CSV table of C-alpha atoms and ligand atoms in Angstrom, one decimal:
chain,number,residue,atom,x,y,z
A,1,MET,CA,0.0,0.0,0.1
A,2,ALA,CA,1.4,3.5,-0.8
A,3,VAL,CA,0.5,5.0,2.5
A,4,ARG,CA,0.5,2.8,5.7
A,5,LEU,CA,-0.1,3.5,9.3
A,6,ASN,CA,2.5,2.3,11.6
A,7,ASP,CA,1.1,2.1,15.1
A,8,ALA,CA,4.0,0.3,16.6
A,9,TYR,CA,4.6,3.3,19.1
A,10,MET,CA,1.1,3.7,20.4
A,11,LYS,CA,1.1,0.7,22.9
A,12,ALA,CA,1.9,2.9,25.8
A,13,PHE,CA,-0.7,5.1,25.0
A,14,VAL,CA,-3.8,3.2,23.4
A,15,SER,CA,-4.6,-0.4,24.1
A,16,GLN,CA,-6.0,-2.9,21.7
A,17,LYS,CA,-9.1,-3.0,24.3
A,18,GLU,CA,-9.8,0.7,23.5
A,19,LEU,CA,-9.2,0.1,19.8
A,20,GLU,CA,-11.8,-2.8,20.0
A,21,ALA,CA,-14.2,-0.5,22.3
A,22,ILE,CA,-14.6,2.0,19.1
A,23,ARG,CA,-14.9,-0.4,16.3
A,24,PRO,CA,-18.6,-0.3,16.5
A,25,GLN,CA,-18.5,3.5,16.2
A,26,VAL,CA,-16.3,3.2,13.4
A,27,THR,CA,-18.6,0.8,11.5
A,28,CYS,CA,-21.5,3.2,12.2
A,29,ALA,CA,-19.4,6.2,10.9
A,30,HIS,CA,-18.5,4.3,7.7
A,31,GLN,CA,-22.3,3.1,7.2
A,32,LEU,CA,-23.4,6.8,7.6
A,33,LEU,CA,-20.7,8.0,4.9
A,34,HIS,CA,-21.6,5.0,2.6
A,35,SER,CA,-25.2,5.0,2.8
A,36,GLY,CA,-25.3,8.9,2.4
A,37,LYS,CA,-27.4,9.3,5.6
A,38,GLY,CA,-25.2,11.1,7.5
A,39,LEU,CA,-24.7,15.0,8.2
A,40,GLY,CA,-23.7,16.8,5.1
A,41,ASN,CA,-24.6,14.2,2.7
A,42,ASP,CA,-25.1,16.7,-0.1
A,43,PHE,CA,-21.1,16.9,-0.1
A,44,LEU,CA,-20.0,13.4,-0.7
A,45,GLY,CA,-18.8,13.8,-4.2
A,46,TRP,CA,-15.3,13.1,-3.2
A,47,LEU,CA,-16.1,9.8,-1.9
A,48,ASP,CA,-16.2,8.1,-5.4
A,49,LEU,CA,-14.6,10.9,-7.4
A,50,PRO,CA,-11.4,9.2,-8.1
A,51,ARG,CA,-13.3,6.6,-10.1
A,52,ASP,CA,-16.1,8.8,-11.5
A,53,TYR,CA,-14.5,11.9,-12.1
A,54,ASP,CA,-15.6,13.6,-15.4
A,55,LYS,CA,-13.1,12.4,-18.0
A,56,ALA,CA,-14.1,14.9,-20.8
A,57,GLU,CA,-13.4,17.7,-18.3
A,58,PHE,CA,-10.1,16.1,-17.2
A,59,GLU,CA,-8.9,16.0,-21.0
A,60,ALA,CA,-9.8,19.7,-21.4
A,61,VAL,CA,-7.9,20.4,-18.0
A,62,ARG,CA,-4.8,18.8,-19.6
A,63,LYS,CA,-5.3,20.9,-22.9
A,64,ALA,CA,-5.7,24.3,-21.1
A,65,ALA,CA,-2.5,23.3,-19.1
A,66,GLU,CA,-0.8,22.6,-22.3
A,67,LYS,CA,-2.0,25.8,-23.5
A,68,ILE,CA,-0.9,27.6,-20.5
A,69,ARG,CA,2.8,26.2,-20.6
A,70,SER,CA,3.2,26.9,-24.3
A,71,ASP,CA,2.0,30.7,-24.1
A,72,SER,CA,2.9,31.8,-20.7
A,73,ASP,CA,6.0,32.6,-18.4
A,74,VAL,CA,3.6,33.0,-15.3
A,75,LEU,CA,0.6,31.4,-14.0
A,76,VAL,CA,-1.2,33.4,-11.3
A,77,VAL,CA,-3.7,31.3,-9.3
A,78,ILE,CA,-6.4,33.3,-7.7
A,79,GLY,CA,-8.2,31.5,-4.7
A,80,ILE,CA,-8.4,30.9,-1.0
A,81,GLY,CA,-9.0,28.0,1.4
A,82,GLY,CA,-10.0,24.8,-0.3
A,83,SER,CA,-9.6,26.9,-3.7
A,84,TYR,CA,-6.1,27.3,-3.2
A,85,LEU,CA,-4.3,25.1,-0.6
A,86,GLY,CA,-4.3,21.7,-2.5
A,87,ALA,CA,-3.0,23.0,-5.7
A,88,ARG,CA,-0.1,24.9,-3.9
A,89,ALA,CA,0.6,21.9,-1.7
A,90,ALA,CA,0.8,19.4,-4.5
A,91,ILE,CA,3.0,21.6,-6.5
A,92,GLU,CA,5.3,22.2,-3.4
A,93,LEU,CA,5.4,18.3,-2.7
A,94,LEU,CA,5.9,17.2,-6.1
A,95,LYS,CA,8.1,19.7,-7.6
A,96,SER,CA,9.6,22.0,-4.7
A,97,PRO,CA,9.0,24.6,-2.4
A,98,LEU,CA,11.6,26.5,-4.6
A,99,TYR,CA,9.6,25.6,-7.7
A,100,ASN,CA,9.7,29.0,-9.3
A,101,ASN,CA,13.5,29.5,-8.6
A,102,LEU,CA,14.3,26.2,-10.2
A,103,LYS,CA,15.4,26.0,-13.9
A,104,LYS,CA,12.5,24.4,-15.7
A,105,ASP,CA,10.2,24.6,-18.8
A,106,THR,CA,7.1,25.4,-17.1
A,107,PRO,CA,5.5,28.4,-15.9
A,108,ASP,CA,6.2,30.1,-12.7
A,109,ILE,CA,3.3,29.9,-10.4
A,110,TYR,CA,2.2,32.3,-8.1
A,111,PHE,CA,-0.7,32.3,-5.7
A,112,ALA,CA,-2.9,35.4,-5.2
A,113,GLY,CA,-6.4,36.1,-3.7
A,114,ASN,CA,-5.6,34.1,-0.6
A,115,THR,CA,-4.9,37.2,1.6
A,116,LEU,CA,-6.1,40.7,1.8
A,117,SER,CA,-2.6,42.1,1.9
A,118,ALA,CA,-2.1,45.0,-0.6
A,119,GLY,CA,1.7,44.6,-0.5
A,120,TYR,CA,1.5,41.1,-1.5
A,121,LEU,CA,-0.7,41.5,-4.4
A,122,ASP,CA,1.4,44.4,-5.5
A,123,GLU,CA,4.4,42.1,-5.4
A,124,VAL,CA,3.0,39.5,-7.3
A,125,LEU,CA,1.7,42.1,-9.9
A,126,SER,CA,5.3,43.4,-10.4
A,127,LEU,CA,6.7,39.9,-10.6
A,128,CYS,CA,4.3,39.6,-13.7
A,129,GLU,CA,5.8,42.8,-15.4
A,130,GLY,CA,7.4,42.2,-18.7
A,131,ARG,CA,6.0,38.4,-18.9
A,132,ASP,CA,3.4,36.5,-20.6
A,133,VAL,CA,0.9,35.6,-18.1
A,134,SER,CA,-2.1,33.6,-17.6
A,135,LEU,CA,-5.0,33.6,-14.8
A,136,ASN,CA,-6.6,30.9,-13.2
A,137,VAL,CA,-9.3,32.0,-10.8
A,138,ILE,CA,-10.8,29.5,-8.7
A,139,SER,CA,-14.1,30.2,-6.5
A,140,LYS,CA,-17.0,27.8,-6.0
A,141,SER,CA,-19.1,30.6,-4.8
A,142,GLY,CA,-17.6,33.1,-6.9
A,143,THR,CA,-18.2,35.9,-3.9
A,144,THR,CA,-15.4,35.1,-1.8
A,145,THR,CA,-13.9,38.6,-1.0
A,146,GLU,CA,-10.0,37.7,-1.2
A,147,PRO,CA,-10.2,36.1,-4.8
A,148,ALA,CA,-13.0,38.6,-6.0
A,149,LEU,CA,-10.7,41.6,-5.3
A,150,ALA,CA,-7.6,40.2,-6.5
A,151,PHE,CA,-9.4,39.2,-9.7
A,152,ARG,CA,-10.8,42.6,-10.0
A,153,ILE,CA,-7.2,44.1,-10.1
A,154,PHE,CA,-5.6,41.5,-12.3
A,155,ARG,CA,-8.4,41.5,-14.9
A,156,GLU,CA,-7.9,45.1,-15.3
A,157,TRP,CA,-3.8,44.4,-15.5
A,158,MET,CA,-4.6,41.6,-18.0
A,159,GLU,CA,-6.9,43.8,-20.2
A,160,ALA,CA,-4.7,46.8,-20.2
A,161,LYS,CA,-1.6,44.5,-21.1
A,162,TYR,CA,-3.4,42.0,-23.9
A,163,GLY,CA,-6.6,44.1,-24.8
A,164,LYS,CA,-10.0,42.5,-23.9
A,165,GLU,CA,-10.1,39.5,-26.2
A,166,GLU,CA,-6.4,38.2,-25.5
A,167,ALA,CA,-6.8,38.6,-21.9
A,168,ALA,CA,-10.2,36.7,-22.0
A,169,ARG,CA,-7.9,33.7,-24.1
A,170,ARG,CA,-5.8,33.9,-20.9
A,171,ILE,CA,-8.2,33.8,-18.1
A,172,TYR,CA,-9.6,30.6,-17.1
A,173,CYS,CA,-12.0,30.2,-14.2
A,174,THR,CA,-12.8,27.2,-12.2
A,175,THR,CA,-16.2,27.6,-10.4
A,176,ASP,CA,-19.9,26.2,-10.1
A,177,ARG,CA,-21.6,24.9,-13.0
A,178,SER,CA,-24.3,27.3,-13.5
A,179,GLU,CA,-24.6,29.7,-10.4
A,180,GLY,CA,-22.6,32.7,-9.1
A,181,THR,CA,-21.2,36.0,-10.1
A,182,LEU,CA,-17.9,34.5,-11.3
A,183,LYS,CA,-19.9,32.1,-13.6
A,184,GLU,CA,-21.8,35.1,-14.7
A,185,LEU,CA,-18.8,36.9,-15.4
A,186,CYS,CA,-17.2,34.0,-17.4
A,187,ASP,CA,-20.2,33.7,-19.7
A,188,LYS,CA,-20.2,37.5,-20.3
A,189,ASN,CA,-16.7,37.8,-21.0
A,190,GLY,CA,-16.0,34.2,-22.6
A,191,TYR,CA,-13.7,32.8,-20.3
A,192,GLN,CA,-13.1,29.3,-20.4
A,193,THR,CA,-14.5,27.5,-17.4
A,194,PHE,CA,-13.8,24.5,-15.6
A,195,VAL,CA,-16.5,22.9,-13.2
A,196,ILE,CA,-16.3,22.3,-9.4
A,197,PRO,CA,-19.1,19.7,-8.8
A,198,ASP,CA,-21.9,20.7,-6.5
A,199,ASP,CA,-21.5,17.9,-4.4
A,200,VAL,CA,-17.7,18.5,-3.6
A,201,GLY,CA,-16.8,21.0,-0.8
A,202,GLY,CA,-13.7,23.2,-1.1
A,203,ARG,CA,-11.5,21.6,1.1
A,204,PHE,CA,-12.2,18.3,-0.6
A,205,SER,CA,-11.9,19.6,-4.1
A,206,VAL,CA,-8.2,19.3,-4.7
A,207,LEU,CA,-8.8,16.4,-7.1
A,208,THR,CA,-11.1,18.3,-9.3
A,209,PRO,CA,-10.2,21.1,-11.7
A,210,VAL,CA,-9.7,23.3,-8.6
A,211,GLY,CA,-6.3,21.5,-7.8
A,212,LEU,CA,-5.7,19.7,-11.1
A,213,LEU,CA,-5.3,22.6,-13.6
A,214,PRO,CA,-2.3,24.1,-11.6
A,215,ILE,CA,-1.0,21.0,-10.9
A,216,ALA,CA,-0.9,20.1,-14.4
A,217,VAL,CA,0.8,23.5,-15.4
A,218,ALA,CA,3.5,22.9,-13.1
A,219,GLY,CA,4.0,19.7,-15.3
A,220,CYS,CA,3.1,17.0,-12.9
A,221,ASP,CA,1.2,13.9,-14.0
A,222,ILE,CA,-2.3,14.6,-13.0
A,223,GLY,CA,-3.6,10.8,-14.4
A,224,LYS,CA,-1.1,9.2,-11.9
A,225,LEU,CA,-2.5,11.4,-9.2
A,226,MET,CA,-5.9,10.2,-9.8
A,227,GLU,CA,-4.8,6.8,-10.1
A,228,GLY,CA,-3.2,6.9,-6.4
A,229,ALA,CA,-6.7,8.4,-5.1
A,230,GLU,CA,-8.3,5.5,-7.0
A,231,ALA,CA,-6.0,2.8,-5.4
A,232,ALA,CA,-6.8,4.6,-1.9
A,233,ARG,CA,-10.6,4.6,-2.6
A,234,GLN,CA,-10.4,0.8,-3.2
A,235,ALA,CA,-8.1,0.2,-0.4
A,236,PHE,CA,-10.1,1.8,2.2
A,237,ALA,CA,-13.6,1.1,0.8
A,238,GLU,CA,-14.2,-1.8,3.8
A,239,ASP,CA,-15.2,-1.2,7.1
A,240,ASP,CA,-12.2,-3.3,8.7
A,241,LEU,CA,-10.6,-1.2,11.6
A,242,THR,CA,-7.6,-3.9,11.4
A,243,HIS,CA,-6.8,-3.6,7.9
A,244,ASN,CA,-8.1,-0.2,6.8
A,245,ASP,CA,-5.4,2.2,7.9
A,246,SER,CA,-7.4,5.2,7.1
A,247,TYR,CA,-10.2,4.1,9.6
A,248,ARG,CA,-7.6,3.1,12.2
A,249,TYR,CA,-5.9,6.5,12.0
A,250,ALA,CA,-9.5,8.1,12.6
A,251,ALA,CA,-10.2,5.7,15.6
A,252,TYR,CA,-6.7,6.9,17.2
A,253,ARG,CA,-7.4,10.4,16.9
A,254,ASN,CA,-10.9,9.9,18.5
A,255,ILE,CA,-9.3,8.0,21.3
A,256,LEU,CA,-6.6,10.3,21.9
A,257,SER,CA,-8.9,13.5,21.9
A,258,ARG,CA,-10.8,11.6,24.6
A,259,LYS,CA,-7.9,11.2,26.6
A,260,GLY,CA,-7.0,14.7,26.7
A,261,LYS,CA,-5.0,15.3,23.6
A,262,SER,CA,-6.5,18.1,22.2
A,263,VAL,CA,-3.9,19.0,19.6
A,264,GLU,CA,-2.6,16.9,16.7
A,265,LEU,CA,0.9,17.8,15.4
A,266,LEU,CA,1.5,16.8,11.8
A,267,VAL,CA,5.1,16.4,11.3
A,268,SER,CA,7.4,15.8,8.4
A,269,TYR,CA,11.0,15.8,7.9
A,270,GLU,CA,11.0,17.3,4.4
A,271,PRO,CA,10.3,21.1,3.6
A,272,ARG,CA,8.3,20.3,0.6
A,273,PHE,CA,5.7,19.0,3.1
A,274,ALA,CA,5.3,22.3,4.3
A,275,MET,CA,2.1,23.2,2.4
A,276,MET,CA,0.6,19.7,2.7
A,277,ASN,CA,0.4,20.7,6.3
A,278,GLU,CA,-1.6,23.8,5.4
A,279,TRP,CA,-3.9,21.7,3.5
A,280,PHE,CA,-4.4,19.2,6.3
A,281,LYS,CA,-4.9,21.8,8.7
A,282,GLN,CA,-7.8,23.4,6.7
A,283,LEU,CA,-9.0,20.0,5.9
A,284,PHE,CA,-9.4,18.9,9.6
A,285,GLY,CA,-9.8,22.0,11.2
A,286,GLU,CA,-12.6,23.2,9.1
A,287,SER,CA,-14.3,19.7,8.9
A,288,GLU,CA,-14.0,19.0,12.7
A,289,GLY,CA,-13.7,22.2,14.6
A,290,LYS,CA,-17.3,23.1,15.4
A,291,ASP,CA,-19.9,22.6,18.3
A,292,GLY,CA,-17.2,23.3,20.8
A,293,LYS,CA,-15.6,20.0,19.7
A,294,GLY,CA,-12.4,18.9,17.5
A,295,LEU,CA,-8.6,18.3,17.9
A,296,PHE,CA,-6.7,21.3,16.7
A,297,PRO,CA,-4.8,20.6,13.9
A,298,ALA,CA,-1.1,21.7,14.0
A,299,SER,CA,1.8,21.0,12.0
A,300,ALA,CA,5.8,21.2,12.1
A,301,VAL,CA,8.7,20.6,9.8
A,302,PHE,CA,11.6,18.8,11.7
A,303,SER,CA,14.4,19.0,12.3
A,304,THR,CA,13.7,22.8,11.5
A,305,ASP,CA,11.1,23.1,14.4
A,306,LEU,CA,12.9,20.9,16.5
A,307,HIS,CA,14.9,24.1,17.4
A,308,SER,CA,11.6,26.1,17.9
A,309,LEU,CA,8.8,23.9,19.0
A,310,GLY,CA,11.0,20.7,20.1
A,311,GLN,CA,11.3,22.0,23.6
A,312,PHE,CA,7.4,22.2,24.2
A,313,VAL,CA,6.8,18.8,22.1
A,314,GLN,CA,9.2,17.2,24.4
A,315,ASP,CA,8.4,18.8,27.6
A,316,GLY,CA,5.7,21.1,27.8
A,317,SER,CA,2.0,20.8,28.6
A,318,ARG,CA,1.0,17.0,27.7
A,319,VAL,CA,-1.7,18.1,25.2
A,320,LEU,CA,-0.2,16.7,22.1
A,321,PHE,CA,0.1,14.0,19.8
A,322,GLU,CA,2.0,13.6,16.6
A,323,THR,CA,1.3,12.3,13.2
A,324,VAL,CA,4.6,11.6,11.7
A,325,ILE,CA,5.1,11.3,7.8
A,326,SER,CA,7.9,9.1,7.0
A,327,VAL,CA,9.3,9.1,3.4
A,328,LYS,CA,11.8,6.6,2.4
A,329,GLY,CA,12.9,8.3,-0.7
A,330,CYS,CA,12.5,12.0,-1.2
A,331,GLY,CA,14.5,13.9,-3.9
A,332,LYS,CA,18.4,13.8,-4.5
A,333,ASP,CA,20.6,12.7,-1.8
A,334,LEU,CA,23.9,14.2,-1.0
A,335,LEU,CA,26.9,12.4,0.2
A,336,VAL,CA,29.1,13.5,3.4
A,337,LYS,CA,32.8,13.4,2.3
A,338,GLU,CA,35.8,12.8,4.8
A,339,GLU,CA,37.7,15.9,5.5
A,340,PRO,CA,41.5,15.1,6.5
A,341,ASP,CA,41.1,17.7,9.6
A,342,ASP,CA,37.9,16.9,10.5
A,343,PHE,CA,37.4,20.6,12.2
A,344,ASP,CA,33.7,20.2,12.7
A,345,GLY,CA,34.1,16.6,13.9
A,346,LEU,CA,31.6,15.4,11.5
A,347,ASN,CA,33.9,12.5,10.1
A,348,PHE,CA,32.1,10.0,11.7
A,349,LEU,CA,29.1,10.7,9.1
A,350,SER,CA,31.7,10.1,6.1
A,351,ASN,CA,30.0,8.4,3.1
A,352,GLN,CA,26.4,8.5,4.6
A,353,GLY,CA,23.7,10.3,2.6
A,354,MET,CA,22.2,13.3,4.3
A,355,SER,CA,18.9,11.4,4.2
A,356,ALA,CA,20.3,8.8,6.5
A,357,VAL,CA,21.3,11.5,9.0
A,358,ASN,CA,17.8,13.0,8.6
A,359,ARG,CA,16.3,9.4,9.2
A,360,LYS,CA,18.2,9.0,12.3
A,361,ALA,CA,17.0,12.4,13.5
A,362,MET,CA,13.5,11.4,12.7
A,363,GLU,CA,13.9,8.0,14.7
A,364,GLY,CA,15.7,9.6,17.6
A,365,THR,CA,12.8,12.2,17.7
A,366,ILE,CA,10.1,9.5,17.8
A,367,LEU,CA,11.8,7.7,20.6
A,368,ALA,CA,12.4,10.7,22.5
A,369,HIS,CA,9.1,12.2,22.1
A,370,THR,CA,7.4,8.9,22.8
A,371,GLN,CA,9.3,8.9,26.0
A,372,GLY,CA,8.3,12.1,26.8
A,373,GLY,CA,4.8,11.0,26.8
A,374,VAL,CA,3.7,12.1,23.3
A,375,PRO,CA,1.9,9.3,21.4
A,376,ASN,CA,3.4,9.2,17.9
A,377,LEU,CA,1.5,7.6,14.8
A,378,ILE,CA,3.4,7.0,11.8
A,379,LEU,CA,2.4,7.5,8.1
A,380,GLU,CA,5.0,5.6,6.0
A,381,MET,CA,5.4,6.4,2.3
A,382,ASP,CA,7.6,4.7,-0.1
A,383,ALA,CA,8.4,7.9,-2.2
A,384,VAL,CA,7.2,11.1,-3.2
A,385,ASN,CA,5.2,11.1,-6.4
A,386,GLU,CA,1.9,11.9,-8.0
A,387,TYR,CA,0.6,8.2,-7.4
A,388,GLU,CA,1.5,8.1,-3.6
A,389,LEU,CA,0.3,11.8,-3.1
A,390,GLY,CA,-3.0,11.0,-4.5
A,391,PHE,CA,-3.2,8.0,-2.4
A,392,LEU,CA,-2.2,10.2,0.7
A,393,ILE,CA,-4.8,12.8,-0.2
A,394,TYR,CA,-7.8,10.2,-0.4
A,395,PHE,CA,-6.5,8.5,2.9
A,396,PHE,CA,-6.6,11.7,4.7
A,397,GLU,CA,-10.0,12.8,3.3
A,398,LYS,CA,-11.6,9.6,4.4
A,399,ALA,CA,-10.1,9.5,7.8
A,400,CYS,CA,-11.5,13.2,8.0
A,401,ALA,CA,-15.0,12.3,7.1
A,402,VAL,CA,-14.9,9.3,9.4
A,403,SER,CA,-13.3,11.4,12.2
A,404,GLY,CA,-16.2,14.0,12.0
A,405,TYR,CA,-18.8,11.4,12.1
A,406,LEU,CA,-17.1,9.7,15.0
A,407,LEU,CA,-17.1,13.0,16.9
A,408,GLY,CA,-20.7,13.7,16.0
A,409,VAL,CA,-20.4,16.8,13.7
A,410,ASN,CA,-21.1,17.5,10.2
A,411,PRO,CA,-17.7,17.1,8.7
A,412,PHE,CA,-18.7,19.0,5.5
A,413,ASP,CA,-20.2,22.6,6.5
A,414,GLN,CA,-18.2,25.4,7.9
A,415,PRO,CA,-20.6,27.9,9.6
A,416,GLY,CA,-18.0,29.5,11.6
A,417,VAL,CA,-16.2,30.9,8.7
A,418,GLU,CA,-19.0,33.4,8.1
A,419,GLY,CA,-18.3,35.3,11.4
A,420,TYR,CA,-15.5,37.4,10.4
A,421,LYS,CA,-16.8,38.0,6.9
A,422,LYS,CA,-20.2,39.4,8.5
A,423,ASN,CA,-18.1,41.8,10.9
A,424,MET,CA,-15.8,42.7,7.9
A,425,PHE,CA,-18.3,43.7,5.6
A,426,ALA,CA,-20.6,45.6,8.3
A,427,LEU,CA,-17.3,47.5,9.3
A,428,LEU,CA,-16.7,48.4,5.6
A,429,GLY,CA,-20.2,49.7,5.1
A,430,LYS,CA,-21.6,47.0,2.7
A,431,PRO,CA,-25.3,47.8,1.9
A,432,GLY,CA,-27.5,45.7,4.3
A,433,TYR,CA,-25.3,45.7,7.2
A,434,GLU,CA,-25.9,49.1,8.5
A,435,GLN,CA,-27.3,48.1,12.1
A,436,GLN,CA,-24.3,45.5,12.7
A,437,ARG,CA,-21.9,48.3,11.7
A,438,ALA,CA,-23.1,50.7,14.1
A,439,GLU,CA,-23.1,48.0,17.0
A,440,LEU,CA,-19.6,47.0,16.1
A,441,GLU,CA,-18.3,50.7,15.6
A,442,ALA,CA,-19.6,51.1,19.0
A,443,LYS,CA,-17.8,48.1,20.6
A,444,LEU,CA,-14.6,49.4,18.9
A,445,LYS,CA,-14.8,52.9,20.7
A,446,GLY,CA,-15.3,51.0,23.9
B,1,PA5,O1,-13.8,24.5,2.1
B,1,PA5,C1,-14.2,25.3,1.9
B,1,PA5,O2,-15.3,25.2,1.6
B,1,PA5,C2,-13.4,26.8,2.1
B,1,PA5,O3,-12.5,27.0,2.5
B,1,PA5,C3,-13.7,27.6,0.7
B,1,PA5,O4,-12.9,26.6,-0.2
B,1,PA5,C4,-13.1,28.8,0.7
B,1,PA5,O5,-13.8,29.5,1.6
B,1,PA5,C5,-13.1,29.3,-0.8
B,1,PA5,O6,-14.3,29.5,-1.0
B,1,PA5,P1,-14.9,29.8,-2.7
B,1,PA5,O7,-14.1,28.7,-3.4
B,1,PA5,O8,-16.3,29.7,-2.6
B,1,PA5,O9,-14.4,31.0,-2.8
């Protein structure tokens, strides 16, 4: 299996008896999910997506990616949350966090519309000066403020540079099939559109055109990505806690949260996982964090963060457990050479690859942290490639859905996200928010 759950270090924290005790609840969560009778059942399109995805749309995505690669130096991807994180995570993992700085025959890819920072947007604009640019605007609702504002500014920039017609040939929108402001704008201006299926929520949408178009532009094999996800769909289809690693992971998370572990730290030893960590945090944070419940999803890249968070993990309040992604091979290895004077005392590492050093750091840390009372679950991957990533994405999606049902929440909505938006609109004077504005301004004045 491309991703395996190693729970060898869990014995001191969770007994077999506890796993057996939660088995019926996992069965119940599985049945809710697969019968489509659970909460949020309008949003189960991701479940069979790796098998049932729209093949014609998939080919259109590939063609558009080819065109963008052939006529653009830069692709600007505008989106936020689920309409942003998956694509960026996949590109950084499969290519590199330094993707834009590498020598390559694919366009640079910049992400915008994921912040309201004017300074950041201005910097992206300046990176586009003098270069051929395409835009991929991604928003299911079409009304999210951050991407809508960025798109307004970029559309003007594109039209000034290319004129309306050529700009329209370089703007690709990924949005709802038939509704929303963005869809209307696409129809009016003749932008090519890709569909986010109605029954796939933002944070479960990386394997739709939301993620696939930018990932394909970066030169990744999206066919293999879907193959890996399909292998995971099959591997995790049965209600079997013993052999279904995705469900066993969900079960451990739930048991640990009931034992007072309120924070899950997703750990990797490769910087290229940093944005995957962010994708994971959104997936679990938005799915579980409601009704006063849910594990707080946090992340770290070790050994970097062992020099910042390491002290807390080893010795601080015992609220954490770790899920460690362990990858056998990841990128090129570098050999440590022998030096005649051994001035830094590192000759004992001579002729070893740096990856072996990294692995020993991981093994040593797992032992130290478990010794320090921090449960460690290990997710083992043999390699980093499209297939394994597709598998990993589906592994987490399925575990997340089952985790939500185990917790007794709707894993597919995100009502809490509206809170800040309402206040922001009111404070900005959006029509319809007059009373709220007065109340908030009074509060701000104290
Ligand atoms: O998971 C979600 O649903 C959210 O994170 C959305 O993806 C995010 O808010 C962006 O929404 P939209 O695609 O409608 O612009």
